[in-house]
Amino acid sequence: MIFLRHHNLALCRNHFVERFERETLRTIRRYEMFTREEPIAVAVSGGKDSLGLLHLLHKKGFNVRGIYIDLGIHLSGYSETSTEKVRKFAETHGVEIVSVSVKQEYGFSIPELAEIRRHQKPCSTCGLVKRYLLNRMGYELGLTTIATGHNLDDEAATLFGNVIHWEEGYLLRQAPLLPSTHPKLLKRAKPFVFFTERETALYAILEGIDYVRDECPFSVDAKSIFYKHILNELENRSPGTKLRFYKGFLDFRKRYIRALPEKQEPLRECRVCGMPTTAEVCAFCRLFGKAKVQVDTLSKPVLS
Ligand code: Q46
Ligand code: ZN
């Protein structure tokens, strides 16, 4: 028997899976994320959330494939394990997964880029690269939407961080569905936002998905992990806190924030790659341009 404290609900295995799938489809419909026919992709990392989401959408007949980005994080064999799990999943589930290696395609791995961009946390560099590549690959594949496996714990931790720092811009953009605001910008959907991490893990296990159990070695420094601990403490004392916090925010957002005039800067196309950006050259091209200059400078012979 599976007990969901935050819903005060006890379910057998079959009913848990049934409910999980039904609720996911309801979230997709409620936020008008995508239809069954639309060509979409799930951004897969090899973890329980993303592989669980790809599995569910494939099982329910959506026109879905996966996109996997090999980040080149070799510490503790993280990227090697992820690549292997994703490859095995595609093989056993008969789902297409398109892969790209940042190092092979663009010349630098995430740890190498993080070394160059020392003033920023590795996760911020990684986030920039992933956002750009997912959108670009999705656009080149002719897709409409990138779906991600973000769960309630992720969203509540992000919301907590955005609220305590009053990140107005991020708060405006935190939602289960981010619509497209440019012909080259895909919609972003998060169908698992109302499930806790425990629920998504249970779903993956019950559906026989083999996923990466280890966290990325860079996540130890991530503030979101600390925020998750705080929220788990609150949840233990008062079950349902995370869900109330997040749902309350969405309600508030609908009533007040969405009514605010659009503050977002207009998008134009990057002079280098042609993808949408607010600047003349997008952050991705600036990052890789800077990395190349640094490597070229270092490899030049020193004249005496
Ligand atoms: S993969 Fe990348 Fe995460 Fe690793 S470097 Fe940070 S952002 S923790 S989801
Ligand atoms: Zn660019």
mmCIF file of N, CA and C in Angstrom, residues 107-200:
data_model
loop_
_atom_site.group_PDB
_atom_site.id
_atom_site.type_symbol
_atom_site.label_atom_id
_atom_site.label_comp_id
_atom_site.label_asym_id
_atom_site.label_seq_id
_atom_site.Cartn_x
_atom_site.Cartn_y
_atom_site.Cartn_z
ATOM 1 N N GLY A 107 32.979 21.821 -28.683
ATOM 2 C CA GLY A 107 34.385 21.919 -28.269
ATOM 3 C C GLY A 107 34.660 22.018 -26.779
ATOM 4 N N PHE A 108 33.620 22.221 -25.962
ATOM 5 C CA PHE A 108 33.853 22.373 -24.518
ATOM 6 C C PHE A 108 32.797 21.605 -23.719
ATOM 7 N N SER A 109 33.250 20.962 -22.644
ATOM 8 C CA SER A 109 32.292 20.296 -21.755
ATOM 9 C C SER A 109 31.805 21.313 -20.717
ATOM 10 N N ILE A 110 30.807 20.952 -19.938
ATOM 11 C CA ILE A 110 30.299 21.873 -18.906
ATOM 12 C C ILE A 110 31.389 22.205 -17.864
ATOM 13 N N PRO A 111 32.150 21.215 -17.348
ATOM 14 C CA PRO A 111 33.199 21.582 -16.385
ATOM 15 C C PRO A 111 34.242 22.531 -16.998
ATOM 16 N N GLU A 112 34.543 22.355 -18.283
ATOM 17 C CA GLU A 112 35.522 23.260 -18.928
ATOM 18 C C GLU A 112 34.952 24.675 -19.054
ATOM 19 N N LEU A 113 33.698 24.764 -19.412
ATOM 20 C CA LEU A 113 33.065 26.086 -19.525
ATOM 21 C C LEU A 113 32.971 26.749 -18.149
ATOM 22 N N ALA A 114 32.671 25.927 -17.135
ATOM 23 C CA ALA A 114 32.539 26.466 -15.772
ATOM 24 C C ALA A 114 33.881 27.013 -15.280
ATOM 25 N N GLU A 115 34.938 26.380 -15.713
ATOM 26 C CA GLU A 115 36.288 26.823 -15.344
ATOM 27 C C GLU A 115 36.568 28.205 -15.938
ATOM 28 N N ILE A 116 36.111 28.399 -17.174
ATOM 29 C CA ILE A 116 36.319 29.675 -17.868
ATOM 30 C C ILE A 116 35.431 30.765 -17.257
ATOM 31 N N ARG A 117 34.246 30.373 -16.865
ATOM 32 C CA ARG A 117 33.269 31.338 -16.338
ATOM 33 C C ARG A 117 33.243 31.243 -14.806
ATOM 34 N N ARG A 118 34.401 31.470 -14.199
ATOM 35 C CA ARG A 118 34.541 31.187 -12.763
ATOM 36 C C ARG A 118 33.647 32.028 -11.851
ATOM 37 N N HIS A 119 33.262 33.211 -12.324
ATOM 38 C CA HIS A 119 32.424 34.088 -11.486
ATOM 39 C C HIS A 119 31.002 33.541 -11.350
ATOM 40 N N GLN A 120 30.670 32.538 -12.159
ATOM 41 C CA GLN A 120 29.319 31.957 -12.109
ATOM 42 C C GLN A 120 29.388 30.537 -11.564
ATOM 43 N N LYS A 121 28.301 30.073 -10.967
ATOM 44 C CA LYS A 121 28.237 28.680 -10.499
ATOM 45 C C LYS A 121 28.129 27.761 -11.731
ATOM 46 N N PRO A 122 28.701 26.541 -11.663
ATOM 47 C CA PRO A 122 28.611 25.625 -12.817
ATOM 48 C C PRO A 122 27.169 25.420 -13.279
ATOM 49 N N CYS A 123 26.229 25.360 -12.329
ATOM 50 C CA CYS A 123 24.824 25.107 -12.699
ATOM 51 C C CYS A 123 24.243 26.240 -13.542
ATOM 52 N N SER A 124 24.737 27.445 -13.340
ATOM 53 C CA SER A 124 24.191 28.541 -14.122
ATOM 54 C C SER A 124 24.680 28.420 -15.582
ATOM 55 N N THR A 125 25.955 28.043 -15.768
ATOM 56 C CA THR A 125 26.482 27.801 -17.117
ATOM 57 C C THR A 125 25.754 26.625 -17.758
ATOM 58 N N CYS A 126 25.591 25.560 -16.989
ATOM 59 C CA CYS A 126 24.927 24.357 -17.480
ATOM 60 C C CYS A 126 23.482 24.675 -17.901
ATOM 61 N N GLY A 127 22.786 25.452 -17.082
ATOM 62 C CA GLY A 127 21.396 25.823 -17.370
ATOM 63 C C GLY A 127 21.302 26.600 -18.678
ATOM 64 N N LEU A 128 22.226 27.532 -18.853
ATOM 65 C CA LEU A 128 22.233 28.343 -20.081
ATOM 66 C C LEU A 128 22.417 27.447 -21.314
ATOM 67 N N VAL A 129 23.401 26.544 -21.236
ATOM 68 C CA VAL A 129 23.699 25.652 -22.369
ATOM 69 C C VAL A 129 22.502 24.742 -22.664
ATOM 70 N N LYS A 130 21.914 24.172 -21.605
ATOM 71 C CA LYS A 130 20.790 23.250 -21.809
ATOM 72 C C LYS A 130 19.586 23.967 -22.412
ATOM 73 N N ARG A 131 19.257 25.138 -21.865
ATOM 74 C CA ARG A 131 18.094 25.883 -22.377
ATOM 75 C C ARG A 131 18.255 26.184 -23.867
ATOM 76 N N TYR A 132 19.460 26.659 -24.208
ATOM 77 C CA TYR A 132 19.717 27.031 -25.602
ATOM 78 C C TYR A 132 19.633 25.813 -26.512
ATOM 79 N N LEU A 133 20.363 24.750 -26.145
ATOM 80 C CA LEU A 133 20.432 23.581 -27.039
ATOM 81 C C LEU A 133 19.092 22.872 -27.179
ATOM 82 N N LEU A 134 18.343 22.791 -26.090
ATOM 83 C CA LEU A 134 17.036 22.130 -26.167
ATOM 84 C C LEU A 134 16.130 22.883 -27.128
ATOM 85 N N ASN A 135 16.139 24.205 -27.004
ATOM 86 C CA ASN A 135 15.287 25.000 -27.874
ATOM 87 C C ASN A 135 15.751 24.904 -29.321
ATOM 88 N N ARG A 136 17.057 25.017 -29.525
ATOM 89 C CA ARG A 136 17.581 24.985 -30.891
ATOM 90 C C ARG A 136 17.349 23.620 -31.550
ATOM 91 N N MET A 137 17.623 22.548 -30.805
ATOM 92 C CA MET A 137 17.418 21.214 -31.382
ATOM 93 C C MET A 137 15.939 20.983 -31.660
ATOM 94 N N GLY A 138 15.101 21.393 -30.733
ATOM 95 C CA GLY A 138 13.654 21.245 -30.906
ATOM 96 C C GLY A 138 13.175 22.011 -32.125
ATOM 97 N N TYR A 139 13.696 23.221 -32.297
ATOM 98 C CA TYR A 139 13.307 24.051 -33.444
ATOM 99 C C TYR A 139 13.758 23.395 -34.744
ATOM 100 N N GLU A 140 14.996 22.899 -34.752
ATOM 101 C CA GLU A 140 15.517 22.275 -35.974
ATOM 102 C C GLU A 140 14.798 20.963 -36.308
ATOM 103 N N LEU A 141 14.241 20.328 -35.282
ATOM 104 C CA LEU A 141 13.486 19.085 -35.513
ATOM 105 C C LEU A 141 12.024 19.366 -35.877
ATOM 106 N N GLY A 142 11.649 20.628 -35.880
ATOM 107 C CA GLY A 142 10.275 21.016 -36.229
ATOM 108 C C GLY A 142 9.264 20.744 -35.126
ATOM 109 N N LEU A 143 9.699 20.781 -33.852
ATOM 110 C CA LEU A 143 8.799 20.507 -32.725
ATOM 111 C C LEU A 143 8.143 21.793 -32.228
ATOM 112 N N THR A 144 7.072 21.624 -31.437
ATOM 113 C CA THR A 144 6.396 22.819 -30.908
ATOM 114 C C THR A 144 6.733 23.048 -29.433
ATOM 115 N N THR A 145 7.076 21.963 -28.728
ATOM 116 C CA THR A 145 7.175 22.054 -27.272
ATOM 117 C C THR A 145 8.336 21.236 -26.723
ATOM 118 N N ILE A 146 8.977 21.775 -25.687
ATOM 119 C CA ILE A 146 9.940 20.993 -24.917
ATOM 120 C C ILE A 146 9.293 20.756 -23.552
ATOM 121 N N ALA A 147 9.103 19.481 -23.226
ATOM 122 C CA ALA A 147 8.539 19.149 -21.906
ATOM 123 C C ALA A 147 9.677 18.706 -20.997
ATOM 124 N N THR A 148 9.604 19.103 -19.737
ATOM 125 C CA THR A 148 10.642 18.706 -18.778
ATOM 126 C C THR A 148 9.983 18.016 -17.580
ATOM 127 N N GLY A 149 10.801 17.242 -16.856
ATOM 128 C CA GLY A 149 10.260 16.452 -15.748
ATOM 129 C C GLY A 149 10.272 17.162 -14.402
ATOM 130 N N HIS A 150 10.325 18.490 -14.375
ATOM 131 C CA HIS A 150 10.343 19.213 -13.092
ATOM 132 C C HIS A 150 9.164 18.771 -12.218
ATOM 133 N N ASN A 151 9.471 18.465 -10.955
ATOM 134 C CA ASN A 151 8.407 18.025 -10.042
ATOM 135 C C ASN A 151 8.093 19.099 -9.000
ATOM 136 N N LEU A 152 7.182 18.771 -8.095
ATOM 137 C CA LEU A 152 6.747 19.746 -7.095
ATOM 138 C C LEU A 152 7.898 20.205 -6.197
ATOM 139 N N ASP A 153 8.785 19.277 -5.825
ATOM 140 C CA ASP A 153 9.924 19.650 -4.971
ATOM 141 C C ASP A 153 10.822 20.660 -5.685
ATOM 142 N N ASP A 154 11.053 20.445 -6.990
ATOM 143 C CA ASP A 154 11.877 21.380 -7.774
ATOM 144 C C ASP A 154 11.209 22.752 -7.827
ATOM 145 N N GLU A 155 9.921 22.743 -8.149
ATOM 146 C CA GLU A 155 9.214 24.012 -8.342
ATOM 147 C C GLU A 155 9.059 24.790 -7.033
ATOM 148 N N ALA A 156 8.780 24.041 -5.948
ATOM 149 C CA ALA A 156 8.613 24.721 -4.654
ATOM 150 C C ALA A 156 9.955 25.310 -4.197
ATOM 151 N N ALA A 157 11.064 24.585 -4.458
ATOM 152 C CA ALA A 157 12.388 25.099 -4.066
ATOM 153 C C ALA A 157 12.744 26.333 -4.896
ATOM 154 N N THR A 158 12.445 26.298 -6.181
ATOM 155 C CA THR A 158 12.716 27.458 -7.047
ATOM 156 C C THR A 158 11.874 28.645 -6.594
ATOM 157 N N LEU A 159 10.616 28.371 -6.301
ATOM 158 C CA LEU A 159 9.727 29.442 -5.851
ATOM 159 C C LEU A 159 10.224 30.051 -4.538
ATOM 160 N N PHE A 160 10.652 29.186 -3.626
ATOM 161 C CA PHE A 160 11.173 29.641 -2.328
ATOM 162 C C PHE A 160 12.359 30.590 -2.559
ATOM 163 N N GLY A 161 13.290 30.167 -3.419
ATOM 164 C CA GLY A 161 14.473 30.991 -3.726
ATOM 165 C C GLY A 161 14.070 32.304 -4.382
ATOM 166 N N ASN A 162 13.125 32.244 -5.298
ATOM 167 C CA ASN A 162 12.697 33.461 -5.995
ATOM 168 C C ASN A 162 11.978 34.428 -5.062
ATOM 169 N N VAL A 163 11.257 33.860 -4.091
ATOM 170 C CA VAL A 163 10.524 34.728 -3.160
ATOM 171 C C VAL A 163 11.491 35.370 -2.157
ATOM 172 N N ILE A 164 12.413 34.576 -1.593
ATOM 173 C CA ILE A 164 13.275 35.191 -0.569
ATOM 174 C C ILE A 164 14.250 36.207 -1.166
ATOM 175 N N HIS A 165 14.498 36.102 -2.459
ATOM 176 C CA HIS A 165 15.358 37.113 -3.105
ATOM 177 C C HIS A 165 14.541 38.115 -3.929
ATOM 178 N N TRP A 166 13.238 37.997 -3.873
ATOM 179 C CA TRP A 166 12.329 38.844 -4.660
ATOM 180 C C TRP A 166 12.786 38.990 -6.102
ATOM 181 N N GLU A 167 12.943 37.841 -6.737
ATOM 182 C CA GLU A 167 13.350 37.807 -8.150
ATOM 183 C C GLU A 167 12.109 38.025 -9.008
ATOM 184 N N GLU A 168 11.765 39.282 -9.188
ATOM 185 C CA GLU A 168 10.528 39.617 -9.896
ATOM 186 C C GLU A 168 10.423 38.969 -11.285
ATOM 187 N N GLY A 169 11.515 39.074 -12.041
ATOM 188 C CA GLY A 169 11.522 38.533 -13.414
ATOM 189 C C GLY A 169 11.294 37.037 -13.436
ATOM 190 N N TYR A 170 11.975 36.322 -12.512
ATOM 191 C CA TYR A 170 11.828 34.867 -12.482
ATOM 192 C C TYR A 170 10.426 34.487 -12.011
ATOM 193 N N LEU A 171 9.901 35.236 -11.054
ATOM 194 C CA LEU A 171 8.550 34.934 -10.562
ATOM 195 C C LEU A 171 7.527 35.069 -11.684
ATOM 196 N N LEU A 172 7.737 36.081 -12.528
ATOM 197 C CA LEU A 172 6.812 36.284 -13.644
ATOM 198 C C LEU A 172 6.837 35.104 -14.607
ATOM 199 N N ARG A 173 8.007 34.475 -14.707
ATOM 200 C CA ARG A 173 8.163 33.400 -15.693
ATOM 201 C C ARG A 173 8.033 32.009 -15.091
ATOM 202 N N GLN A 174 7.725 31.901 -13.789
ATOM 203 C CA GLN A 174 7.597 30.555 -13.202
ATOM 204 C C GLN A 174 6.163 30.045 -13.353
ATOM 205 N N ALA A 175 5.979 29.087 -14.245
ATOM 206 C CA ALA A 175 4.626 28.574 -14.513
ATOM 207 C C ALA A 175 4.709 27.174 -15.115
ATOM 208 N N PRO A 176 3.625 26.378 -15.008
ATOM 209 C CA PRO A 176 3.654 25.030 -15.617
ATOM 210 C C PRO A 176 3.810 25.069 -17.134
ATOM 211 N N LEU A 177 3.360 26.164 -17.750
ATOM 212 C CA LEU A 177 3.527 26.296 -19.200
ATOM 213 C C LEU A 177 4.041 27.692 -19.534
ATOM 214 N N LEU A 178 5.141 27.745 -20.270
ATOM 215 C CA LEU A 178 5.630 29.026 -20.778
ATOM 216 C C LEU A 178 5.323 29.065 -22.263
ATOM 217 N N PRO A 179 4.451 29.986 -22.690
ATOM 218 C CA PRO A 179 4.088 29.999 -24.111
ATOM 219 C C PRO A 179 5.242 30.501 -24.979
ATOM 220 N N SER A 180 5.134 30.266 -26.261
ATOM 221 C CA SER A 180 6.152 30.738 -27.194
ATOM 222 C C SER A 180 5.932 32.222 -27.450
ATOM 223 N N THR A 181 7.023 33.014 -27.450
ATOM 224 C CA THR A 181 6.882 34.450 -27.717
ATOM 225 C C THR A 181 7.674 34.866 -28.952
ATOM 226 N N HIS A 182 8.143 33.857 -29.702
ATOM 227 C CA HIS A 182 8.933 34.124 -30.922
ATOM 228 C C HIS A 182 8.807 32.871 -31.801
ATOM 229 N N PRO A 183 8.771 33.038 -33.121
ATOM 230 C CA PRO A 183 8.616 31.851 -33.984
ATOM 231 C C PRO A 183 9.709 30.791 -33.786
ATOM 232 N N LYS A 184 10.873 31.197 -33.254
ATOM 233 C CA LYS A 184 11.948 30.209 -33.051
ATOM 234 C C LYS A 184 12.073 29.786 -31.591
ATOM 235 N N LEU A 185 11.089 30.164 -30.796
ATOM 236 C CA LEU A 185 11.128 29.810 -29.371
ATOM 237 C C LEU A 185 10.016 28.812 -29.077
ATOM 238 N N LEU A 186 10.398 27.613 -28.621
ATOM 239 C CA LEU A 186 9.402 26.573 -28.361
ATOM 240 C C LEU A 186 8.700 26.800 -27.024
ATOM 241 N N LYS A 187 7.492 26.264 -26.904
ATOM 242 C CA LYS A 187 6.780 26.301 -25.614
ATOM 243 C C LYS A 187 7.553 25.423 -24.642
ATOM 244 N N ARG A 188 7.436 25.748 -23.343
ATOM 245 C CA ARG A 188 8.061 24.934 -22.297
ATOM 246 C C ARG A 188 6.973 24.407 -21.385
ATOM 247 N N ALA A 189 6.886 23.089 -21.225
ATOM 248 C CA ALA A 189 5.813 22.520 -20.407
ATOM 249 C C ALA A 189 6.374 21.625 -19.311
ATOM 250 N N LYS A 190 5.715 21.663 -18.148
ATOM 251 C CA LYS A 190 6.161 20.834 -17.012
ATOM 252 C C LYS A 190 4.967 20.032 -16.473
ATOM 253 N N PRO A 191 4.662 18.901 -17.101
ATOM 254 C CA PRO A 191 3.441 18.158 -16.697
ATOM 255 C C PRO A 191 3.496 17.516 -15.310
ATOM 256 N N PHE A 192 4.688 17.395 -14.687
ATOM 257 C CA PHE A 192 4.797 16.731 -13.370
ATOM 258 C C PHE A 192 4.820 17.702 -12.186
ATOM 259 N N VAL A 193 4.514 18.966 -12.415
ATOM 260 C CA VAL A 193 4.709 19.955 -11.340
ATOM 261 C C VAL A 193 3.877 19.723 -10.068
ATOM 262 N N PHE A 194 2.823 18.920 -10.165
ATOM 263 C CA PHE A 194 2.013 18.714 -8.954
ATOM 264 C C PHE A 194 2.331 17.400 -8.238
ATOM 265 N N PHE A 195 3.394 16.718 -8.677
ATOM 266 C CA PHE A 195 3.827 15.480 -8.006
ATOM 267 C C PHE A 195 5.102 15.714 -7.221
ATOM 268 N N THR A 196 5.173 15.122 -6.037
ATOM 269 C CA THR A 196 6.417 15.227 -5.255
ATOM 270 C C THR A 196 7.473 14.311 -5.882
ATOM 271 N N GLU A 197 8.717 14.534 -5.451
ATOM 272 C CA GLU A 197 9.833 13.721 -5.931
ATOM 273 C C GLU A 197 9.588 12.238 -5.596
ATOM 274 N N ARG A 198 8.989 12.010 -4.440
ATOM 275 C CA ARG A 198 8.710 10.621 -4.029
ATOM 276 C C ARG A 198 7.715 9.971 -4.990
ATOM 277 N N GLU A 199 6.715 10.728 -5.411
ATOM 278 C CA GLU A 199 5.717 10.193 -6.342
ATOM 279 C C GLU A 199 6.329 9.877 -7.709
ATOM 280 N N THR A 200 7.175 10.785 -8.225
ATOM 281 C CA THR A 200 7.762 10.519 -9.556
ATOM 282 C C THR A 200 8.720 9.325 -9.470
#
